[in-house]
Coordinates of C-alpha atoms in Angstrom, one line a residue:
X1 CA 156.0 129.5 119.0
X2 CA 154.5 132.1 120.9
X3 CA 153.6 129.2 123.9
X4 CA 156.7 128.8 124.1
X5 CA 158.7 131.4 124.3
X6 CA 156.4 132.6 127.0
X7 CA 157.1 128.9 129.0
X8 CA 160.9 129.0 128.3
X9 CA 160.4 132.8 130.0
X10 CA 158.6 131.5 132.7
X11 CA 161.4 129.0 133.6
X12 CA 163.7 131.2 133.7
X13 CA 162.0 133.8 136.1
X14 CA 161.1 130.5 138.5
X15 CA 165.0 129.5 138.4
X16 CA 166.1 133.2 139.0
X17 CA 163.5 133.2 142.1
X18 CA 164.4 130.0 143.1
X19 CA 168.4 131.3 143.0
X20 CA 167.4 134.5 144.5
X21 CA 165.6 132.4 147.5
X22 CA 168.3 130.3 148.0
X23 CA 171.0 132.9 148.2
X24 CA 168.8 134.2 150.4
X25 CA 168.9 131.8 153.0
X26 CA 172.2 131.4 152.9
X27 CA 173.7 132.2 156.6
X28 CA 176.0 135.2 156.5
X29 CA 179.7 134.8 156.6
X30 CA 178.9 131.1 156.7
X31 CA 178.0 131.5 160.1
X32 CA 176.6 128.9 162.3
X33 CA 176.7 130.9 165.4
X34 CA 175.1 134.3 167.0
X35 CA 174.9 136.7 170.4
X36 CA 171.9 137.9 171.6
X37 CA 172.4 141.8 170.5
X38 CA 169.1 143.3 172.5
X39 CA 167.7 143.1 175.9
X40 CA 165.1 140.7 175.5
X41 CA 165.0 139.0 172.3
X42 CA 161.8 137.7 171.6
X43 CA 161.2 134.2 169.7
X44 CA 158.4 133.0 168.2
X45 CA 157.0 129.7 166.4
X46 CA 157.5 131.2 162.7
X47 CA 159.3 134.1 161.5
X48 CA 157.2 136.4 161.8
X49 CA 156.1 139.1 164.1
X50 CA 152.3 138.1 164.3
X51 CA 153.8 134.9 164.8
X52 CA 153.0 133.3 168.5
X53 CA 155.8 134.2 171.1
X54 CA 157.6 130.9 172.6
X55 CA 160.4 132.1 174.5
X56 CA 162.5 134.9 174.6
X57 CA 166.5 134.7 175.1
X58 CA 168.5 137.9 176.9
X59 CA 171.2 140.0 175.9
X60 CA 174.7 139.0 175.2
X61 CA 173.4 134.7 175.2
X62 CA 175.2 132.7 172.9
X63 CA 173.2 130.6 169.9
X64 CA 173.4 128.9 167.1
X65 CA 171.4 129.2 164.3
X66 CA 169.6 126.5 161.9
X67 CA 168.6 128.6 159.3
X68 CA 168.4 132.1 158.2
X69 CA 166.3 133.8 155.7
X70 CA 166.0 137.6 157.0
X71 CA 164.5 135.9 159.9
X72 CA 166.7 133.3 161.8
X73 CA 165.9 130.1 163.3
X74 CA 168.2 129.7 166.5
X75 CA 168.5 126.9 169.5
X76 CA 169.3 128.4 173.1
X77 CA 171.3 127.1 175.7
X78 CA 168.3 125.6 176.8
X79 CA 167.8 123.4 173.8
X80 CA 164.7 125.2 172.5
X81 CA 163.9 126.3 169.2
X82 CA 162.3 129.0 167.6
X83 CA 162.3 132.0 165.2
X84 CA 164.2 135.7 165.8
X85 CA 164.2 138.8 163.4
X86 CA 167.4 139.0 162.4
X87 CA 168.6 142.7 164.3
X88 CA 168.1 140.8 167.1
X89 CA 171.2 138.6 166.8
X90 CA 174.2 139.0 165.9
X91 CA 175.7 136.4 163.8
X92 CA 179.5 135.3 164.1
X93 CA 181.9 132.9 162.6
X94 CA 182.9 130.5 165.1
X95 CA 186.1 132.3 165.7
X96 CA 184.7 135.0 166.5
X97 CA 181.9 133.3 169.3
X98 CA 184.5 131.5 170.9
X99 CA 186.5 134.7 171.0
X100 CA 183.1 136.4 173.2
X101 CA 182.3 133.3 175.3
X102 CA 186.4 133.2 176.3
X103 CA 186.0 137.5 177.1
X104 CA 186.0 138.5 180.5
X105 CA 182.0 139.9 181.1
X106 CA 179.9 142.2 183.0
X107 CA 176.5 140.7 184.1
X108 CA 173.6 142.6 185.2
X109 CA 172.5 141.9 188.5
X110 CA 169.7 145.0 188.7
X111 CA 166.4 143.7 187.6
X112 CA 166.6 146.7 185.1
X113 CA 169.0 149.4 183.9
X114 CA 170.2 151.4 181.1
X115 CA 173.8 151.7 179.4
X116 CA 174.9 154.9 178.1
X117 CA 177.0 156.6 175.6
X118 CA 179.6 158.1 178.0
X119 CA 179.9 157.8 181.8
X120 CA 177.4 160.0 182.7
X121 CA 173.3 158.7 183.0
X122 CA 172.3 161.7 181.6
X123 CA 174.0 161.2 178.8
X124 CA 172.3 159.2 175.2
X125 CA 171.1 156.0 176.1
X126 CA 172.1 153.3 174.2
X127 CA 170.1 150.1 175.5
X128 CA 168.1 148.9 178.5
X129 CA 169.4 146.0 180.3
X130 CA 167.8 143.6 182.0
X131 CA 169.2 140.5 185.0
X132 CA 171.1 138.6 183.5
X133 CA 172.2 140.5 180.8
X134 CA 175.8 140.0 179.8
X135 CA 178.3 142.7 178.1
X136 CA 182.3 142.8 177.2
X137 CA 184.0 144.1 180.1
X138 CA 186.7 146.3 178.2
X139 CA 187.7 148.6 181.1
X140 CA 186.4 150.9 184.3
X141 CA 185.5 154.5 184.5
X142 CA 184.8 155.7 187.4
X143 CA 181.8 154.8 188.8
X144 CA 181.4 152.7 185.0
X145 CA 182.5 149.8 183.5
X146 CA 182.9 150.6 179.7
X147 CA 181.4 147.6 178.4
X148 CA 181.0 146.3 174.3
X149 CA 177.8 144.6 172.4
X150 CA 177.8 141.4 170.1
X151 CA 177.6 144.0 167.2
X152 CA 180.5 146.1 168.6
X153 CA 178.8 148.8 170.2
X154 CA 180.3 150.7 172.8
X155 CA 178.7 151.7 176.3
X156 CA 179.2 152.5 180.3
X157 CA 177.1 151.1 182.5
X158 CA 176.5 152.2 186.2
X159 CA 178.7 149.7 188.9
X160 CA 175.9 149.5 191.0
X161 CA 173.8 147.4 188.6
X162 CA 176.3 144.8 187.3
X163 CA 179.3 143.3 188.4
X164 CA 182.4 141.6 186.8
X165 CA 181.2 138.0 186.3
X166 CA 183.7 136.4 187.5
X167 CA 183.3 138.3 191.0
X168 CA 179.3 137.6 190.2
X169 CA 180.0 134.0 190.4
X170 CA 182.2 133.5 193.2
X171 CA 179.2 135.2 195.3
X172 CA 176.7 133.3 194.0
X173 CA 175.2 130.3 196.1
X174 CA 172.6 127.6 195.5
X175 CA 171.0 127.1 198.3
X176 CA 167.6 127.5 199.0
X177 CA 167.2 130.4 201.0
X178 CA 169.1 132.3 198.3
X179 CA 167.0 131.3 195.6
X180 CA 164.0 131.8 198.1
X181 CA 165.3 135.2 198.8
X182 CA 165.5 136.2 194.7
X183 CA 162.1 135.0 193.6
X184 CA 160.6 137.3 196.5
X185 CA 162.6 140.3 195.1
X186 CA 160.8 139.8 191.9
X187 CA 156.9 139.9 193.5
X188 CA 154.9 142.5 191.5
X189 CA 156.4 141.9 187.8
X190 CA 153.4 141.2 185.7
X191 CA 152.8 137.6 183.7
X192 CA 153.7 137.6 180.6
X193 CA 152.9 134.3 178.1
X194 CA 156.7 133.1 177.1
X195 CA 158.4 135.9 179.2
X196 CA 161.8 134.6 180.7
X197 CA 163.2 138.3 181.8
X198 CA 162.2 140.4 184.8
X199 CA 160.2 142.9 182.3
X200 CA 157.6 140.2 182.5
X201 CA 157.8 136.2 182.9
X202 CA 154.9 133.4 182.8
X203 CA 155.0 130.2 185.5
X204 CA 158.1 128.8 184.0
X205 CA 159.7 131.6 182.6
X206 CA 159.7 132.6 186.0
X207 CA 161.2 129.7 187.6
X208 CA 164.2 129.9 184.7
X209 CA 164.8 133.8 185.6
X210 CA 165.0 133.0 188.9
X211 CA 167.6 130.6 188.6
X212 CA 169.3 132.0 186.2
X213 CA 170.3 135.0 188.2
X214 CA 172.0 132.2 189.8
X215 CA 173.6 131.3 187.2
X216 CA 171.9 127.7 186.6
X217 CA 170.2 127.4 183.0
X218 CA 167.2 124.7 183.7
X219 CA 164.6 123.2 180.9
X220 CA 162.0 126.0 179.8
X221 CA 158.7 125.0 179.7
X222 CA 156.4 123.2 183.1
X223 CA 156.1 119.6 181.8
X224 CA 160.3 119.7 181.1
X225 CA 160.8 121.3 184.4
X226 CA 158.9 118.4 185.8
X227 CA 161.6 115.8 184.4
X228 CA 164.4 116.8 186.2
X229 CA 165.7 116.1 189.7
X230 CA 163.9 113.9 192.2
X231 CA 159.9 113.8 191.8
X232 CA 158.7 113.9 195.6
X233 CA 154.8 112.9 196.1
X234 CA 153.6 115.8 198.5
X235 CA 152.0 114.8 202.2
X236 CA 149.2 116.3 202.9
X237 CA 150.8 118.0 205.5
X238 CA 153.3 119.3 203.3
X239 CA 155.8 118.6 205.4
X240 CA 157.6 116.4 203.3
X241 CA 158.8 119.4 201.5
X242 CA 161.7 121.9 201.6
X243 CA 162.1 125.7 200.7
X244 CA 163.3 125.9 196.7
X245 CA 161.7 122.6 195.9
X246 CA 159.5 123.0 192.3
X247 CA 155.6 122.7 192.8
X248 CA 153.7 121.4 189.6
X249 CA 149.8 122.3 189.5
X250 CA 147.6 121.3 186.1
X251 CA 145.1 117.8 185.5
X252 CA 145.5 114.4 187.3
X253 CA 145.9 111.4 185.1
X254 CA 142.4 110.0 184.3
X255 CA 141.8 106.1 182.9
X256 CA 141.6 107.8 179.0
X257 CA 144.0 110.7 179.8
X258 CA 147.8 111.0 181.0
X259 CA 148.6 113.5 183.8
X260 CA 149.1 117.1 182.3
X261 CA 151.4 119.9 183.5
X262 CA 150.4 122.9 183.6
X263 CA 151.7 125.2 186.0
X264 CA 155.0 125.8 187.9
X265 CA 155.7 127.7 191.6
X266 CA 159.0 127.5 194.1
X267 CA 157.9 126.3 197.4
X268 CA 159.1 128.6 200.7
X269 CA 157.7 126.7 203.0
X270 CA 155.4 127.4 206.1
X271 CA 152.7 126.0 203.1
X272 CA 153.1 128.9 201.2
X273 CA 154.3 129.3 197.8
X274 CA 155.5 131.6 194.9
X275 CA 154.6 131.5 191.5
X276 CA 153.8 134.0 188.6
X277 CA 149.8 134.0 187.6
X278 CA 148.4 137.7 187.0
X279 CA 151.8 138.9 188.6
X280 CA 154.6 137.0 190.6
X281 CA 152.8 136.8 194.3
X282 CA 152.6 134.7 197.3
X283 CA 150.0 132.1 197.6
X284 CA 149.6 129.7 200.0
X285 CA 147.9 126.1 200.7
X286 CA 146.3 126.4 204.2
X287 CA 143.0 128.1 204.5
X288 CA 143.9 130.1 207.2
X289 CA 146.2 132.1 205.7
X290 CA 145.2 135.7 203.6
X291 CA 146.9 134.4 201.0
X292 CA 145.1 131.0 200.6
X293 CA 144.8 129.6 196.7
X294 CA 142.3 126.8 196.7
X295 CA 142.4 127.5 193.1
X296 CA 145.7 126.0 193.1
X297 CA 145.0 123.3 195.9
X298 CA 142.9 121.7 194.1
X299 CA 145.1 121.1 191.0
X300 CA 148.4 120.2 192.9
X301 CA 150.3 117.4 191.3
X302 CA 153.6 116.9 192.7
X303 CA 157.4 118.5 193.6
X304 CA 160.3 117.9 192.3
X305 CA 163.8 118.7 194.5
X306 CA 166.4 119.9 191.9
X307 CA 169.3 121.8 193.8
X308 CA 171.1 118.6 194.6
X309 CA 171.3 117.7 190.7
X310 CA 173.0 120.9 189.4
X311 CA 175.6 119.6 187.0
X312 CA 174.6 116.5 187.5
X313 CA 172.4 115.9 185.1
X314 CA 171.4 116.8 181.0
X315 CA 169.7 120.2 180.8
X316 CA 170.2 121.5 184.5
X317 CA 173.4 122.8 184.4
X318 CA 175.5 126.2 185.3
X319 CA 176.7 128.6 182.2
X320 CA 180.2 127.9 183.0
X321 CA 179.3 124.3 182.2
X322 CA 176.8 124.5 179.5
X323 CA 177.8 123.6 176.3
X324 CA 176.9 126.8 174.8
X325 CA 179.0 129.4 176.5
X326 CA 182.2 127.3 176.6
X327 CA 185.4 128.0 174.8
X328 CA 186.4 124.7 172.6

């Protein structure tokens, strides 16, 4: 009798656990969707925070979410897939994310800033910001745009960092000496393993940040960035190649093993190229130069020329025609 009372008390616990797990996991509001809420939002293989970093996503960048359990499992724009704590998001129903997509936006064009609490940078901070962030636009003061969070929260940042995007777009350009031109202005920010913001980036995180202060969201990791566009077998003179093209670096294809990517740079030309390893810095390809990488010579693979492919292909594409920030 005693057996089992104590197993009919047992079952009862595991189905009130199990209940409790499953409620749980439940997504809030029924909600499917979710805006980045924070600066740099950090996602890792498990949910977790000693869990491995994968990628990050940045502030005000629309998701969806798989699954939620105090930690969510979201998708970027960029079709990757990982796990964020849950302040980091802020979940919506769909009405509600088509509602912030379709808002007029400020975007951050300073590689780093600050919003405040009232026009005044002396005044309570309320976040850091980093490029590419993106933030209701609800009005101007001043020298300030008064801008909103995901969550609702309410700030001013300075004009001189950020720009209505609408106006940020219809300066933007594509072409090679512009892209050229940003990746320089980011030389000195340190490497950082699954970094995609200009607090810290690794090889292809870098490549993405770039180009997405363009505007264009592209694949995240080296080996996808290697799919897209035209792959272009380098000369040894190099001169085959043009400024902006991609550079892959990592392990030749053997007769037991397939060619491995490991490592991403944007070419300038003159030989010389920029990638992030240590820190984002110049190296270059001819031993004559101060800034010669043999290191890198040595495990050069190929290019790949992308600019011509914007929009013109699956996962190289512009926000305003990414799936993710439009308004159905």
């Amino acid at each position: 009798m005693k057996k089992s009372i104590l197993f009919v008390c047992f079952m009862s616990f595991m189905v009130t656990i199990m209940g409790a797990a499953n409620q749980k996991a439940a997504l809030p509001d029924d909600s499917t969707y979710a805006v980045v809420n924070i600066s740099v939002c950090n996602i890792r293989e498990t949910g977790d925070f000693t869990s491995g970093m994968t990628t990050q996503a940045l502030l005000g960048m629309p998701v969806r979410v798989l699954k939620y359990n105090g930690w969510a499992q979201i998708k970027t724009p960029d079709e990757y897939t990982g796990w964020v704590h849950r302040m980091a998001i802020q979940t919506m129903t769909r009405g509600n994310f088509e509602k912030w997509n379709g808002a007029d936006k400020i975007v951050v064009t300073s590689a780093y800033g600050f919003t405040y609490e009232k026009a005044d940078h002396h005044s309570q901070v309320v976040s850091d910001v980093v490029a590419g962030s993106r933030l209701k636009w609800i009005g101007n003061h001043g020298n300030y745009y008064y801008v909103s969070y995901p969550d609702g929260r309410k700030a001013y940042i300075a004009n001189s960092i950020a720009m209505p995007e609408k106006v940020w777009r219809s300066h933007l350009k594509y072409d090679a000496n512009s892209i050229v031109r940003t990746a320089r202005s980011l030389v000195g920010i340190p490497y950082l393993w699954a970094g995609i913001s200009t607090k810290g980036m690794d090889c292809s995180g870098f490549v993405r940040t770039v180009l997405f202060e363009h505007d264009i969201i592209i694949p995240r990791d080296a080996w996808q960035q290697a799919l897209v566009g035209k792959k272009i077998n380098i000369n040894p003179d190099f001169k085959n190649l043009l400024p902006g093209d991609l550079i892959f670096f990592g392990k030749k294809a053997t007769e037991d093993k397939k060619e491995h990517v490991s490592h991403v740079a944007i070419y300038i030309g003159n030989e010389r190229f920029i990638h992030s390893l240590g820190y984002v810095h110049i190296s270059s390809f001819n031993p004559k130069d101060k800034a010669y990488d043999k290191y890198n010579l040595n495990r050069l693979l190929f290019a790949v020329r992308f600019l011509p492919y914007i929009n013109k292909e699956k996962g190289l594409n512009t926000t305003n025609r990414n799936p993710y920030y439009l308004v159905k």
